[in-house]
Amino acid sequence: MIDRLAILGATGDLSARFLLPALAALRAAGHTGDALRVTGASREDWDTGRYRAWAAERLDRHGGALPAGAGEAVVSALDYRRADVTDPADVAAVVAGEGPVAVYLALPPALFPAAVTALHAAGLPEGSRIVLEKPFGEDLAGARELNRLLAELLPERAVFRVDHFLAMTTVQNVLGSRLANRVLEPLWNSTHIAEVDITWDETLALEGRAGYYDRVGALKDMVQNHLLQLLCLVAMEPPLTLGERDLRDRKVDVLRSVRPLTEHDVVHRTRRARYLPGRIGDRDVPAYAEEEGVDPARGTETFAEVELELDSWRWAGTRFRLRSGKALGADRKEVAVHFRPVPHLPFGPGGKSHGGKGPGGKGPGGEARPNVLRFELEPEGLALDLTGIGAHAHELVPLSLTARMEPQDLPAYGRLLLDVLNGDPALSIRGDEAEEAWRVLEPVLAAWERGLVPLDEYPAGSQGPPPHWW
């Protein structure tokens, strides 16, 4: 295990909300000890004492129910250096020391190329690793250039392009439920599954993140990475193992099978919108364009929806809908697998079996709805919507089987950091995978840039923009 971690951008929101609590969780669980040292680097003209005070306050705010001793141990392991992350001399001072170091780029994606170039000029000890947050580049050309720079710095196995969704137990359960249950895998294909909805709707609005979000938007922030990763887990062929090569090869196969979107497809199969003023719960939310730090002229979307099809033996004829929106009326974070309806219902008038069926496939007291398997991501759960007989003979009623999952032992960022320190890249994004994800959405970005898809609007607190009917 590597016992040195350097965080470039150590005073930002990512460090405060996720990395510091993750380090405390690793310490509380016994995965790290006194040997781990963490060097934070940022532009603020601070010393180590001030940085430790800042970190202690952020751990109190975001550390949840972690033992106080774990947070104190993390704070005591912190050092701080003021640094320009694009300056090789400054970066060299941050990573200096004996033995390999894991360098976490907690930076805006636009700074990745310059920071990687500075690391290359500064030099890294043998066995070092680098960690990058999504999005990996800002478009396909940017992803390719970033991959080229990373390849000059370190071998691919030492590059961790992390997506914390992959470390969520409920996300991994998509694959676990498929492969560990004989009842599901034989049905896991287009013969039985009509469509899959991958949704991340949240009541959270901008919440002071304009500096990042207004330059990215919902498509790049959520769909291009998190939701495409969920698509891969739903649609991939069963891997031989969950090792880095087998798992990532199968994910790349899915991305390569996504049917390229034409301009006509983008116009008819994608939506984008941003929120207007509204009320969510007990709080008033201003229009996105009026949020502090937002440039309305950018036309940044806070809602994005894309419908994809896969050209593969297993999935030809199944639609995959990826959707994410902010400032909506309710949180809905799930993967919903919609099975096709049954081909025949024996319930006829009066509940007697006969050779036909009533209008719409209805029985005398209800309707057989298509089954839906829901992987609920937040809160964690699993639900299966079925149809059965109710209190009256031959009356069809909806049934739901539900299960709640035990909370995972480590937060998602704790699992990712542990993998980085241990050198296990299975849950990170490989370079070719990052490029394929951009390839899928390049036509959408190009068409939206040209205004071929209108920027709709929806009131904050609503269900989002009304669906288009084509």
PDB file of C-alpha atoms in Angstrom, residues 27-258:
ATOM      1  CA  ARG A  27      -8.798   5.243   9.312  1.00  0.00           C
ATOM      2  CA  ALA A  28     -11.857   4.310  11.402  1.00  0.00           C
ATOM      3  CA  ALA A  29     -12.144   0.962   9.585  1.00  0.00           C
ATOM      4  CA  GLY A  30      -8.477   0.158  10.165  1.00  0.00           C
ATOM      5  CA  HIS A  31      -7.463   0.315   6.494  1.00  0.00           C
ATOM      6  CA  THR A  32      -4.846   3.025   7.098  1.00  0.00           C
ATOM      7  CA  GLY A  33      -2.594   3.842  10.019  1.00  0.00           C
ATOM      8  CA  ASP A  34      -0.087   6.382  11.234  1.00  0.00           C
ATOM      9  CA  ALA A  35       2.196   5.778   8.252  1.00  0.00           C
ATOM     10  CA  LEU A  36      -0.150   7.533   5.796  1.00  0.00           C
ATOM     11  CA  ARG A  37       0.833  11.155   5.148  1.00  0.00           C
ATOM     12  CA  VAL A  38      -1.289  13.576   3.127  1.00  0.00           C
ATOM     13  CA  THR A  39       0.050  16.732   1.489  1.00  0.00           C
ATOM     14  CA  GLY A  40      -2.521  19.272   0.397  1.00  0.00           C
ATOM     15  CA  ALA A  41      -1.668  21.856  -2.239  1.00  0.00           C
ATOM     16  CA  SER A  42      -3.666  24.839  -3.459  1.00  0.00           C
ATOM     17  CA  ARG A  43      -3.411  28.533  -4.326  1.00  0.00           C
ATOM     18  CA  GLU A  44      -4.410  29.812  -0.869  1.00  0.00           C
ATOM     19  CA  ASP A  45      -1.566  31.411   1.044  1.00  0.00           C
ATOM     20  CA  TRP A  46      -1.960  29.147   4.073  1.00  0.00           C
ATOM     21  CA  ASP A  47       0.378  27.213   6.308  1.00  0.00           C
ATOM     22  CA  THR A  48      -0.125  23.694   7.640  1.00  0.00           C
ATOM     23  CA  GLY A  49      -1.736  24.943  10.848  1.00  0.00           C
ATOM     24  CA  ARG A  50      -4.427  26.879   9.039  1.00  0.00           C
ATOM     25  CA  TYR A  51      -5.060  24.011   6.636  1.00  0.00           C
ATOM     26  CA  ARG A  52      -5.474  21.587   9.527  1.00  0.00           C
ATOM     27  CA  ALA A  53      -7.963  23.932  11.196  1.00  0.00           C
ATOM     28  CA  TRP A  54      -9.913  24.205   7.947  1.00  0.00           C
ATOM     29  CA  ALA A  55      -9.865  20.415   7.509  1.00  0.00           C
ATOM     30  CA  ALA A  56     -11.049  19.817  11.089  1.00  0.00           C
ATOM     31  CA  GLU A  57     -14.004  22.144  10.549  1.00  0.00           C
ATOM     32  CA  ARG A  58     -14.928  20.427   7.263  1.00  0.00           C
ATOM     33  CA  LEU A  59     -14.710  16.997   8.891  1.00  0.00           C
ATOM     34  CA  ASP A  60     -17.056  18.167  11.646  1.00  0.00           C
ATOM     35  CA  ARG A  61     -19.476  19.336   8.975  1.00  0.00           C
ATOM     36  CA  HIS A  62     -19.247  16.456   6.499  1.00  0.00           C
ATOM     37  CA  GLY A  63     -17.807  13.546   8.476  1.00  0.00           C
ATOM     38  CA  GLY A  64     -21.144  12.234   9.715  1.00  0.00           C
ATOM     39  CA  ALA A  65     -21.000   9.719  12.553  1.00  0.00           C
ATOM     40  CA  LEU A  66     -17.325   8.866  12.179  1.00  0.00           C
ATOM     41  CA  PRO A  67     -15.383   8.470  15.437  1.00  0.00           C
ATOM     42  CA  ALA A  68     -13.737  11.711  16.519  1.00  0.00           C
ATOM     43  CA  GLY A  69     -10.397   9.949  16.853  1.00  0.00           C
ATOM     44  CA  ALA A  70     -10.400   9.007  13.166  1.00  0.00           C
ATOM     45  CA  GLY A  71     -10.885  12.603  12.100  1.00  0.00           C
ATOM     46  CA  GLU A  72      -8.220  13.820  14.487  1.00  0.00           C
ATOM     47  CA  ALA A  73      -5.780  11.235  13.129  1.00  0.00           C
ATOM     48  CA  VAL A  74      -6.408  12.405   9.561  1.00  0.00           C
ATOM     49  CA  VAL A  75      -5.952  16.064  10.512  1.00  0.00           C
ATOM     50  CA  SER A  76      -2.650  15.299  12.247  1.00  0.00           C
ATOM     51  CA  ALA A  77      -1.428  13.539   9.092  1.00  0.00           C
ATOM     52  CA  LEU A  78      -1.964  16.640   6.927  1.00  0.00           C
ATOM     53  CA  ASP A  79       0.681  18.985   5.582  1.00  0.00           C
ATOM     54  CA  TYR A  80       0.088  21.963   3.304  1.00  0.00           C
ATOM     55  CA  ARG A  81       1.998  23.713   0.541  1.00  0.00           C
ATOM     56  CA  ARG A  82       0.929  26.744  -1.414  1.00  0.00           C
ATOM     57  CA  ALA A  83       1.409  25.797  -5.062  1.00  0.00           C
ATOM     58  CA  ASP A  84       0.573  26.626  -8.639  1.00  0.00           C
ATOM     59  CA  VAL A  85      -0.440  23.171  -9.898  1.00  0.00           C
ATOM     60  CA  THR A  86       0.721  24.072 -13.419  1.00  0.00           C
ATOM     61  CA  ASP A  87       4.248  25.006 -12.276  1.00  0.00           C
ATOM     62  CA  PRO A  88       6.740  22.097 -12.338  1.00  0.00           C
ATOM     63  CA  ALA A  89       8.852  23.517  -9.500  1.00  0.00           C
ATOM     64  CA  ASP A  90       5.842  23.957  -7.218  1.00  0.00           C
ATOM     65  CA  VAL A  91       4.543  20.502  -8.084  1.00  0.00           C
ATOM     66  CA  ALA A  92       7.963  18.932  -7.521  1.00  0.00           C
ATOM     67  CA  ALA A  93       7.983  20.348  -3.982  1.00  0.00           C
ATOM     68  CA  VAL A  94       4.525  18.864  -3.305  1.00  0.00           C
ATOM     69  CA  VAL A  95       5.390  15.325  -4.417  1.00  0.00           C
ATOM     70  CA  ALA A  96       8.936  15.302  -2.983  1.00  0.00           C
ATOM     71  CA  GLY A  97       9.718  12.530  -0.533  1.00  0.00           C
ATOM     72  CA  GLU A  98      10.749   8.923  -0.267  1.00  0.00           C
ATOM     73  CA  GLY A  99       8.799   6.209  -2.022  1.00  0.00           C
ATOM     74  CA  PRO A 100       5.871   6.341  -4.449  1.00  0.00           C
ATOM     75  CA  VAL A 101       3.071   8.873  -4.096  1.00  0.00           C
ATOM     76  CA  ALA A 102      -0.574   8.885  -5.197  1.00  0.00           C
ATOM     77  CA  VAL A 103      -1.409  12.280  -6.705  1.00  0.00           C
ATOM     78  CA  TYR A 104      -5.104  13.195  -6.654  1.00  0.00           C
ATOM     79  CA  LEU A 105      -6.095  15.920  -9.135  1.00  0.00           C
ATOM     80  CA  ALA A 106      -9.048  17.478  -7.277  1.00  0.00           C
ATOM     81  CA  LEU A 107      -9.135  20.151  -9.967  1.00  0.00           C
ATOM     82  CA  PRO A 108     -11.426  21.472 -12.702  1.00  0.00           C
ATOM     83  CA  PRO A 109     -11.053  19.267 -15.818  1.00  0.00           C
ATOM     84  CA  ALA A 110      -9.693  22.200 -17.807  1.00  0.00           C
ATOM     85  CA  LEU A 111      -6.571  22.138 -15.604  1.00  0.00           C
ATOM     86  CA  PHE A 112      -5.831  18.435 -16.071  1.00  0.00           C
ATOM     87  CA  PRO A 113      -3.526  18.767 -19.130  1.00  0.00           C
ATOM     88  CA  ALA A 114      -1.414  21.506 -17.532  1.00  0.00           C
ATOM     89  CA  ALA A 115      -1.216  19.680 -14.191  1.00  0.00           C
ATOM     90  CA  VAL A 116      -0.223  16.386 -15.842  1.00  0.00           C
ATOM     91  CA  THR A 117       2.403  18.211 -17.896  1.00  0.00           C
ATOM     92  CA  ALA A 118       3.797  19.792 -14.712  1.00  0.00           C
ATOM     93  CA  LEU A 119       3.922  16.385 -13.011  1.00  0.00           C
ATOM     94  CA  HIS A 120       5.791  14.975 -15.990  1.00  0.00           C
ATOM     95  CA  ALA A 121       8.358  17.774 -15.812  1.00  0.00           C
ATOM     96  CA  ALA A 122       8.646  17.451 -12.027  1.00  0.00           C
ATOM     97  CA  GLY A 123       9.098  13.691 -12.140  1.00  0.00           C
ATOM     98  CA  LEU A 124       7.355  11.079 -10.017  1.00  0.00           C
ATOM     99  CA  PRO A 125       9.002   8.288  -8.004  1.00  0.00           C
ATOM    100  CA  GLU A 126       8.695   4.805  -9.454  1.00  0.00           C
ATOM    101  CA  GLY A 127       5.442   3.105  -8.496  1.00  0.00           C
ATOM    102  CA  SER A 128       3.494   6.355  -8.181  1.00  0.00           C
ATOM    103  CA  ARG A 129      -0.145   6.737  -9.252  1.00  0.00           C
ATOM    104  CA  ILE A 130      -2.354   9.545 -10.481  1.00  0.00           C
ATOM    105  CA  VAL A 131      -6.077  10.053  -9.845  1.00  0.00           C
ATOM    106  CA  LEU A 132      -8.423  12.126 -11.993  1.00  0.00           C
ATOM    107  CA  GLU A 133     -12.064  13.085 -11.482  1.00  0.00           C
ATOM    108  CA  LYS A 134     -14.623  13.039 -14.261  1.00  0.00           C
ATOM    109  CA  PRO A 135     -15.148  14.368 -16.835  1.00  0.00           C
ATOM    110  CA  PHE A 136     -11.951  13.078 -18.442  1.00  0.00           C
ATOM    111  CA  GLY A 137     -11.401  15.820 -20.960  1.00  0.00           C
ATOM    112  CA  GLU A 138     -14.059  18.180 -22.250  1.00  0.00           C
ATOM    113  CA  ASP A 139     -14.728  16.400 -25.541  1.00  0.00           C
ATOM    114  CA  LEU A 140     -13.377  13.463 -27.565  1.00  0.00           C
ATOM    115  CA  ALA A 141     -10.333  15.366 -28.834  1.00  0.00           C
ATOM    116  CA  GLY A 142      -9.579  16.537 -25.298  1.00  0.00           C
ATOM    117  CA  ALA A 143      -9.887  13.001 -23.930  1.00  0.00           C
ATOM    118  CA  ARG A 144      -7.448  11.700 -26.538  1.00  0.00           C
ATOM    119  CA  GLU A 145      -4.932  14.436 -25.761  1.00  0.00           C
ATOM    120  CA  LEU A 146      -5.264  13.838 -22.025  1.00  0.00           C
ATOM    121  CA  ASN A 147      -4.702  10.113 -22.549  1.00  0.00           C
ATOM    122  CA  ARG A 148      -1.573  10.892 -24.559  1.00  0.00           C
ATOM    123  CA  LEU A 149      -0.187  13.062 -21.755  1.00  0.00           C
ATOM    124  CA  LEU A 150      -1.012  10.465 -19.111  1.00  0.00           C
ATOM    125  CA  ALA A 151       0.661   7.698 -21.142  1.00  0.00           C
ATOM    126  CA  GLU A 152       3.872   9.755 -21.200  1.00  0.00           C
ATOM    127  CA  LEU A 153       3.735  10.086 -17.402  1.00  0.00           C
ATOM    128  CA  LEU A 154       2.711   6.657 -16.084  1.00  0.00           C
ATOM    129  CA  PRO A 155       1.638   3.204 -17.302  1.00  0.00           C
ATOM    130  CA  GLU A 156      -2.118   2.774 -17.778  1.00  0.00           C
ATOM    131  CA  ARG A 157      -2.445   0.574 -14.709  1.00  0.00           C
ATOM    132  CA  ALA A 158      -1.213   3.464 -12.556  1.00  0.00           C
ATOM    133  CA  VAL A 159      -3.824   5.893 -13.917  1.00  0.00           C
ATOM    134  CA  PHE A 160      -7.067   6.017 -11.916  1.00  0.00           C
ATOM    135  CA  ARG A 161      -9.905   7.822 -13.710  1.00  0.00           C
ATOM    136  CA  VAL A 162     -12.375   7.520 -10.877  1.00  0.00           C
ATOM    137  CA  ASP A 163     -16.161   7.548 -10.968  1.00  0.00           C
ATOM    138  CA  HIS A 164     -17.544   7.241  -7.451  1.00  0.00           C
ATOM    139  CA  PHE A 165     -20.789   5.726  -8.784  1.00  0.00           C
ATOM    140  CA  LEU A 166     -18.880   2.510  -9.491  1.00  0.00           C
ATOM    141  CA  ALA A 167     -17.942   2.227  -5.819  1.00  0.00           C
ATOM    142  CA  MET A 168     -21.541   2.477  -4.613  1.00  0.00           C
ATOM    143  CA  THR A 169     -22.820  -0.859  -3.344  1.00  0.00           C
ATOM    144  CA  THR A 170     -26.195  -0.356  -4.978  1.00  0.00           C
ATOM    145  CA  VAL A 171     -24.578   0.293  -8.349  1.00  0.00           C
ATOM    146  CA  GLN A 172     -22.448  -2.834  -8.043  1.00  0.00           C
ATOM    147  CA  ASN A 173     -25.642  -4.679  -7.118  1.00  0.00           C
ATOM    148  CA  VAL A 174     -26.898  -4.160 -10.677  1.00  0.00           C
ATOM    149  CA  LEU A 175     -24.227  -6.598 -11.779  1.00  0.00           C
ATOM    150  CA  GLY A 176     -24.458  -8.748  -8.663  1.00  0.00           C
ATOM    151  CA  SER A 177     -28.209  -9.309  -9.004  1.00  0.00           C
ATOM    152  CA  ARG A 178     -27.843 -10.229 -12.658  1.00  0.00           C
ATOM    153  CA  LEU A 179     -25.017 -12.700 -12.321  1.00  0.00           C
ATOM    154  CA  ALA A 180     -25.805 -14.345  -8.987  1.00  0.00           C
ATOM    155  CA  ASN A 181     -29.431 -15.230  -9.740  1.00  0.00           C
ATOM    156  CA  ARG A 182     -30.433 -17.773 -12.356  1.00  0.00           C
ATOM    157  CA  VAL A 183     -33.952 -16.334 -12.488  1.00  0.00           C
ATOM    158  CA  LEU A 184     -32.705 -13.048 -14.011  1.00  0.00           C
ATOM    159  CA  GLU A 185     -29.906 -13.746 -16.459  1.00  0.00           C
ATOM    160  CA  PRO A 186     -31.985 -15.898 -18.904  1.00  0.00           C
ATOM    161  CA  LEU A 187     -34.433 -12.969 -19.203  1.00  0.00           C
ATOM    162  CA  TRP A 188     -31.742 -10.303 -19.500  1.00  0.00           C
ATOM    163  CA  ASN A 189     -32.112  -9.494 -23.201  1.00  0.00           C
ATOM    164  CA  SER A 190     -34.294  -7.657 -25.708  1.00  0.00           C
ATOM    165  CA  THR A 191     -36.687 -10.601 -26.058  1.00  0.00           C
ATOM    166  CA  HIS A 192     -37.947  -9.873 -22.550  1.00  0.00           C
ATOM    167  CA  ILE A 193     -36.832  -6.289 -21.787  1.00  0.00           C
ATOM    168  CA  ALA A 194     -38.462  -3.420 -23.679  1.00  0.00           C
ATOM    169  CA  GLU A 195     -36.598  -0.491 -22.197  1.00  0.00           C
ATOM    170  CA  VAL A 196     -34.303   0.592 -19.389  1.00  0.00           C
ATOM    171  CA  ASP A 197     -34.572   3.967 -17.644  1.00  0.00           C
ATOM    172  CA  ILE A 198     -31.411   5.189 -15.929  1.00  0.00           C
ATOM    173  CA  THR A 199     -32.436   8.224 -13.916  1.00  0.00           C
ATOM    174  CA  TRP A 200     -30.719  10.647 -11.568  1.00  0.00           C
ATOM    175  CA  ASP A 201     -33.288  13.315 -10.727  1.00  0.00           C
ATOM    176  CA  GLU A 202     -32.550  15.472  -7.701  1.00  0.00           C
ATOM    177  CA  THR A 203     -34.172  18.275  -5.747  1.00  0.00           C
ATOM    178  CA  LEU A 204     -30.729  19.816  -5.287  1.00  0.00           C
ATOM    179  CA  ALA A 205     -30.288  23.008  -7.284  1.00  0.00           C
ATOM    180  CA  LEU A 206     -27.009  24.763  -8.090  1.00  0.00           C
ATOM    181  CA  GLU A 207     -26.026  25.203  -4.413  1.00  0.00           C
ATOM    182  CA  GLY A 208     -23.124  27.562  -5.099  1.00  0.00           C
ATOM    183  CA  ARG A 209     -21.397  25.388  -7.724  1.00  0.00           C
ATOM    184  CA  ALA A 210     -21.726  27.814 -10.641  1.00  0.00           C
ATOM    185  CA  GLY A 211     -17.963  28.038 -11.114  1.00  0.00           C
ATOM    186  CA  TYR A 212     -17.901  24.393 -12.169  1.00  0.00           C
ATOM    187  CA  TYR A 213     -21.420  23.553 -13.270  1.00  0.00           C
ATOM    188  CA  ASP A 214     -22.072  26.461 -15.627  1.00  0.00           C
ATOM    189  CA  ARG A 215     -19.147  25.313 -17.778  1.00  0.00           C
ATOM    190  CA  VAL A 216     -20.259  21.688 -17.822  1.00  0.00           C
ATOM    191  CA  GLY A 217     -24.030  21.210 -17.584  1.00  0.00           C
ATOM    192  CA  ALA A 218     -26.119  18.116 -16.949  1.00  0.00           C
ATOM    193  CA  LEU A 219     -24.987  16.194 -20.033  1.00  0.00           C
ATOM    194  CA  LYS A 220     -21.270  16.332 -19.206  1.00  0.00           C
ATOM    195  CA  ASP A 221     -21.707  16.326 -15.432  1.00  0.00           C
ATOM    196  CA  MET A 222     -23.932  13.233 -15.199  1.00  0.00           C
ATOM    197  CA  VAL A 223     -24.875  11.525 -18.469  1.00  0.00           C
ATOM    198  CA  GLN A 224     -21.473  11.320 -20.145  1.00  0.00           C
ATOM    199  CA  ASN A 225     -19.880   9.522 -17.216  1.00  0.00           C
ATOM    200  CA  HIS A 226     -22.055   8.334 -14.296  1.00  0.00           C
ATOM    201  CA  LEU A 227     -25.085   7.263 -16.317  1.00  0.00           C
ATOM    202  CA  LEU A 228     -23.077   5.721 -19.154  1.00  0.00           C
ATOM    203  CA  GLN A 229     -21.244   3.668 -16.522  1.00  0.00           C
ATOM    204  CA  LEU A 230     -24.600   2.420 -15.239  1.00  0.00           C
ATOM    205  CA  LEU A 231     -25.568   1.568 -18.818  1.00  0.00           C
ATOM    206  CA  CYS A 232     -22.406  -0.519 -19.079  1.00  0.00           C
ATOM    207  CA  LEU A 233     -23.231  -2.531 -15.946  1.00  0.00           C
ATOM    208  CA  VAL A 234     -26.798  -3.154 -17.090  1.00  0.00           C
ATOM    209  CA  ALA A 235     -25.935  -4.142 -20.649  1.00  0.00           C
ATOM    210  CA  MET A 236     -22.518  -5.814 -20.448  1.00  0.00           C
ATOM    211  CA  GLU A 237     -21.957  -9.475 -21.172  1.00  0.00           C
ATOM    212  CA  PRO A 238     -21.072 -11.533 -18.094  1.00  0.00           C
ATOM    213  CA  PRO A 239     -17.323 -11.085 -17.466  1.00  0.00           C
ATOM    214  CA  LEU A 240     -15.133 -14.084 -16.712  1.00  0.00           C
ATOM    215  CA  THR A 241     -13.950 -12.353 -13.525  1.00  0.00           C
ATOM    216  CA  LEU A 242     -14.344  -8.955 -11.866  1.00  0.00           C
ATOM    217  CA  GLY A 243     -10.655  -8.250 -12.393  1.00  0.00           C
ATOM    218  CA  GLU A 244      -9.518  -5.082 -14.091  1.00  0.00           C
ATOM    219  CA  ARG A 245      -9.090  -6.568 -17.587  1.00  0.00           C
ATOM    220  CA  ASP A 246     -12.249  -8.664 -17.824  1.00  0.00           C
ATOM    221  CA  LEU A 247     -14.592  -6.101 -16.266  1.00  0.00           C
ATOM    222  CA  ARG A 248     -13.301  -3.133 -18.233  1.00  0.00           C
ATOM    223  CA  ASP A 249     -13.155  -5.044 -21.521  1.00  0.00           C
ATOM    224  CA  ARG A 250     -16.850  -5.875 -21.230  1.00  0.00           C
ATOM    225  CA  LYS A 251     -17.747  -2.258 -20.432  1.00  0.00           C
ATOM    226  CA  VAL A 252     -15.863  -1.050 -23.499  1.00  0.00           C
ATOM    227  CA  ASP A 253     -17.801  -3.600 -25.592  1.00  0.00           C
ATOM    228  CA  VAL A 254     -21.063  -1.955 -24.508  1.00  0.00           C
ATOM    229  CA  LEU A 255     -19.902   1.551 -25.365  1.00  0.00           C
ATOM    230  CA  ARG A 256     -18.631   0.398 -28.749  1.00  0.00           C
ATOM    231  CA  SER A 257     -22.023  -1.175 -29.478  1.00  0.00           C
ATOM    232  CA  VAL A 258     -23.987   2.061 -28.951  1.00  0.00           C
TER     233      VAL A 258
END
